[in-house]
Amino acid sequence: MRFLHTSDWHLGRSFHRVSLLGAQKAFLDHLVATAHAHDVDAVLVAGDVYDRAVPPLAAVELFDDVLHRLADAGVPTVMISGNHDSARRLGVASGLIERAGIHLRTDPAGCATPVVLRDGHGEVAFYGLPYLEPALVRDEFGTAAGHEAVLGAAMERVRADLAQRAPGTRSVVLAHAFVAGGEPSDSERDITVGGVAAVPAGLFDGAHYTALGHLHGCQTVSERVRYSGSPLAYSFSETHHRKTMWLVELGPAGEITAERLDCPVPRPLARIEGRIEDLLADPALARHEQSWIEATLTDPVRPADPMARLTERFPHTLSLVFAPERTGEDTAASYAERLRDRDDHQIAEDFVTHVRGGGGPDELERALLRGAFDHVRVDTAVREVAG
């Protein structure tokens, strides 16, 4: 059984206000061509089809077009909703669409009802676990509100269904989650619950292959648990990512062979740093003149008209960061520097420490802060579904 594993299309997303619709169309063209070229038996999409719950019409049209092309090609497609998608909207007409070989899995209650495909060695059961927002699905699974608890309960249902199938049935799980050992980037939406975001890879034991979505870097958590990553870069933290899809072959006894296939690159990304005069004069930077640029200026004093000057040489400069060089005596740091690499919870705790002039929050106060952030995140998810 040969299939393509992809995820995190984020249709409708822009890059620093630059529309990516053309690049996303080029990727979908490439996806269909690759499915033809490698004669795949299925295409898997592990969540975040869209970038937001109510996507723009142009993004919906892209999605509609690629589904028609995959259906016309006779390539079964299995996809799940991610944390950016509205599961209910994405799942509209899923029963009708399934007749064309497009299998949308957006309802948590159906996670143990697989899409069953067959090759020369028997059946392969594809189980789609849509993004499981713990506070919204804990009643369905009868668990505590945590990522590990709800995913563990969903996988118990999967294993129970698999145990009832014919011996030798192979299994593939699609899931949208932050699995421990994965490397995040700046462009994923935080899914932390109660201070915990990551779940152990062992939750997926029993599946011959787990196709993960959510993290935007292609990575191998284990031989059988992999992220495809996003097909395009959505932040400058992904400058060094190689954007790919996995071409996976599932052998007759569940053996895995996986190959990375490159995705089209609309424009390379580059981060450059230094004083503005050096950046404008350095011949070594000529290779970046047509790249999308994030420039960090280290001038002690902010230069005049920096963006206009930089775009004369680097016309696709999109982001400007100021990080002045400092002496040993100058210990002041910019607000952005102080917040770098700190999540919302840590920033809130730092604020409590600051206003008290010393001691930070105790355990009860930390729990209250985590609860407040969790409430806002869940409320946002509920409103997106309802709206």
XYZ file of N, CA, C and O in Angstrom, residues 1-9 27-47 66 70 73 75-80 117 126 172-174 209-212 218 226-229 231 243-250 257-264:
280
model
N 0.867 -1.186 0.000
C 0.000 0.000 0.000
C 0.905 1.239 0.000
O 1.740 1.405 0.890
N 0.738 2.070 -1.009
C 1.574 3.275 -1.122
C 0.674 4.503 -0.950
O -0.359 4.618 -1.604
N 1.081 5.427 -0.056
C 0.265 6.622 0.148
C 1.137 7.845 0.410
O 2.302 7.735 0.822
N 0.552 9.002 0.145
C 1.191 10.287 0.436
C 0.665 10.808 1.764
O -0.546 10.850 1.985
N 1.568 11.208 2.637
C 1.209 11.805 3.927
C 1.545 13.291 3.874
O 2.698 13.680 3.694
N 0.515 14.116 4.005
C 0.673 15.563 4.010
C -0.233 16.148 5.090
O -1.095 15.463 5.641
N -0.021 17.409 5.418
C -0.843 18.052 6.457
C -0.631 19.552 6.407
O 0.214 20.060 5.665
N -1.408 20.255 7.219
C -1.192 21.683 7.493
C -1.093 22.518 6.223
O -0.169 23.306 6.040
N -2.106 22.361 5.359
C -2.143 23.180 4.149
C -2.385 24.650 4.498
O -1.859 25.532 3.842
N 1.226 24.154 -4.930
C 1.424 22.947 -4.133
C 0.359 21.901 -4.443
O 0.665 20.714 -4.604
N -0.903 22.316 -4.522
C -1.969 21.353 -4.796
C -1.821 20.747 -6.187
O -2.087 19.556 -6.385
N -1.379 21.560 -7.159
C -1.068 21.006 -8.484
C 0.013 19.936 -8.367
O -0.065 18.867 -8.983
N 1.041 20.250 -7.572
C 2.152 19.329 -7.362
C 1.673 18.055 -6.661
O 2.099 16.940 -7.008
N 0.768 18.202 -5.703
C 0.229 17.045 -4.980
C -0.479 16.092 -5.936
O -0.247 14.872 -5.910
N -1.334 16.632 -6.775
C -2.071 15.790 -7.719
C -1.110 15.122 -8.704
O -1.214 13.918 -8.986
N -0.140 15.898 -9.206
C 0.838 15.334 -10.145
C 1.667 14.238 -9.481
O 1.969 13.203 -10.106
N 2.034 14.446 -8.223
C 2.833 13.452 -7.496
C 2.031 12.179 -7.256
O 2.557 11.060 -7.367
N 0.755 12.347 -6.921
C -0.100 11.174 -6.729
C -0.177 10.336 -8.010
O -0.140 9.093 -7.966
N -0.245 11.028 -9.175
C -0.240 10.331 -10.463
C 1.107 9.659 -10.712
O 1.180 8.474 -11.058
N 2.186 10.438 -10.524
C 3.519 9.957 -10.886
C 3.931 8.733 -10.081
O 4.637 7.853 -10.588
N 3.521 8.682 -8.824
C 3.923 7.570 -7.955
C 2.818 6.521 -7.798
O 2.979 5.589 -7.005
N 1.739 6.706 -8.550
C 0.649 5.724 -8.558
C 0.241 5.355 -7.133
O 0.167 4.165 -6.770
N -0.067 6.371 -6.325
C -0.367 6.122 -4.917
C -1.767 5.538 -4.764
O -2.658 5.757 -5.586
N -1.935 4.802 -3.682
C -3.226 4.193 -3.381
C -4.111 5.103 -2.540
O -5.316 4.860 -2.422
N -3.516 6.137 -1.915
C -4.292 7.062 -1.086
C -3.479 8.318 -0.818
O -2.240 8.304 -0.859
N -4.188 9.387 -0.536
C -3.595 10.643 -0.060
C -4.142 10.899 1.341
O -5.355 10.814 1.557
N -3.256 11.210 2.287
C -3.650 11.501 3.662
C -3.378 12.968 3.966
O -2.304 13.486 3.628
N -4.327 13.617 4.619
C -4.179 15.022 5.025
C -4.481 15.093 6.520
O -5.636 14.983 6.935
N -3.442 15.300 7.327
C -3.572 15.190 8.786
C -3.914 16.530 9.446
O -3.285 16.952 10.412
N -4.945 17.193 8.932
C -5.500 18.353 9.618
C -4.965 19.703 9.198
O -3.958 19.821 8.504
N -9.177 20.833 -5.737
C -8.277 19.687 -5.548
C -9.067 18.424 -5.218
O -8.689 17.325 -5.636
N -8.656 14.974 -7.357
C -8.296 13.698 -6.741
C -9.386 12.655 -6.987
O -9.097 11.487 -7.265
N -9.244 11.437 -10.476
C -8.097 10.551 -10.677
C -8.298 9.193 -10.014
O -7.468 8.287 -10.183
N -8.167 8.597 -6.782
C -7.244 8.451 -5.657
C -8.016 8.656 -4.352
O -8.445 9.783 -4.066
N -8.232 7.619 -3.569
C -8.910 7.814 -2.289
C -8.150 8.806 -1.414
O -6.908 8.777 -1.353
N -8.869 9.669 -0.766
C -8.256 10.695 0.080
C -8.893 10.636 1.462
O -10.120 10.616 1.576
N -8.054 10.587 2.487
C -8.522 10.575 3.867
C -7.985 11.828 4.539
O -6.770 12.066 4.533
N -8.869 12.638 5.095
C -8.415 13.858 5.761
C -9.190 14.084 7.047
O -10.345 13.672 7.180
N -8.511 14.734 7.995
C -9.118 15.050 9.286
C -9.088 16.554 9.488
O -8.313 17.280 8.843
N -9.222 0.230 2.885
C -8.747 0.056 1.520
C -8.061 -1.305 1.422
O -7.623 -1.868 2.434
N -7.706 2.770 7.781
C -7.241 4.131 8.034
C -8.192 4.781 9.043
O -9.369 5.011 8.734
N -3.441 2.364 9.840
C -2.825 3.688 9.743
C -3.719 4.658 10.508
O -4.946 4.642 10.340
N -3.115 5.477 11.346
C -3.847 6.471 12.132
C -3.449 7.858 11.671
O -2.253 8.145 11.484
N -4.432 8.725 11.459
C -4.188 10.148 11.224
C -4.557 10.889 12.494
O -5.637 10.662 13.074
N 1.358 2.732 11.183
C 1.894 4.052 10.818
C 0.960 5.108 11.379
O -0.274 4.954 11.321
N 1.532 6.173 11.940
C 0.750 7.316 12.410
C 1.163 8.550 11.635
O 2.326 8.979 11.688
N 0.211 9.111 10.893
C 0.429 10.308 10.080
C -0.010 11.519 10.894
O -1.202 11.733 11.101
N 0.969 12.280 11.364
C 0.679 13.400 12.251
C 0.613 14.728 11.508
O 1.301 14.936 10.503
N 8.826 18.939 8.893
C 8.802 17.504 8.608
C 9.778 16.817 9.558
O 10.938 17.227 9.660
N 5.289 9.952 12.353
C 5.965 11.017 11.608
C 5.046 12.223 11.393
O 3.834 12.079 11.260
N 5.678 13.384 11.326
C 5.029 14.620 10.874
C 5.440 14.866 9.429
O 6.620 14.768 9.082
N 4.470 15.224 8.599
C 4.826 15.644 7.243
C 5.285 17.090 7.226
O 6.077 17.502 6.385
N 4.779 17.897 8.191
C 5.041 19.329 8.172
C 4.162 20.030 7.159
O 3.465 19.404 6.348
N 3.346 22.273 3.802
C 3.973 22.286 2.480
C 4.649 23.605 2.143
O 5.454 23.672 1.207
N 10.681 21.674 2.971
C 9.259 21.372 2.901
C 9.015 20.176 1.981
O 9.351 20.209 0.794
N 8.400 19.145 2.568
C 8.239 17.896 1.842
C 6.922 17.216 2.213
O 6.228 17.637 3.140
N 6.617 16.145 1.480
C 5.583 15.184 1.848
C 6.275 13.844 2.059
O 7.363 13.609 1.526
N 5.634 12.971 2.830
C 6.136 11.609 2.951
C 5.450 10.709 1.923
O 4.222 10.694 1.827
N 6.253 9.973 1.175
C 5.748 8.888 0.351
C 6.017 7.612 1.138
O 7.171 7.227 1.346
N 4.957 6.982 1.605
C 5.076 5.846 2.527
C 4.608 4.571 1.829
O 3.560 4.560 1.173
N 5.397 3.509 1.982
C 4.989 2.188 1.515
C 4.801 1.299 2.729
O 5.691 1.174 3.577
N 3.629 0.711 2.821
C 3.273 -0.172 3.923
C 3.306 -1.604 3.400
O 2.513 -1.981 2.542
N 8.449 1.817 4.675
C 9.488 2.506 3.907
C 8.958 3.907 3.618
O 7.844 4.053 3.103
N 9.728 4.936 3.987
C 9.244 6.315 3.829
C 10.304 7.154 3.130
O 11.494 7.094 3.467
N 9.858 7.932 2.159
C 10.742 8.800 1.384
C 10.173 10.216 1.374
O 8.969 10.404 1.217
N 11.041 11.207 1.543
C 10.602 12.592 1.501
C 10.596 13.100 0.058
O 11.588 12.972 -0.658
N 9.478 13.698 -0.334
C 9.347 14.280 -1.663
C 9.211 15.791 -1.515
O 8.321 16.275 -0.799
N 10.058 16.542 -2.184
C 10.089 17.992 -2.028
C 8.833 18.654 -2.579
O 8.272 18.226 -3.597
N 8.417 19.727 -1.894
C 7.316 20.577 -2.344
C 7.871 21.805 -3.067
O 9.007 22.217 -2.806
N 7.094 22.411 -3.950
C 7.562 23.620 -4.631
C 7.833 24.745 -3.631
O 7.099 24.911 -2.651
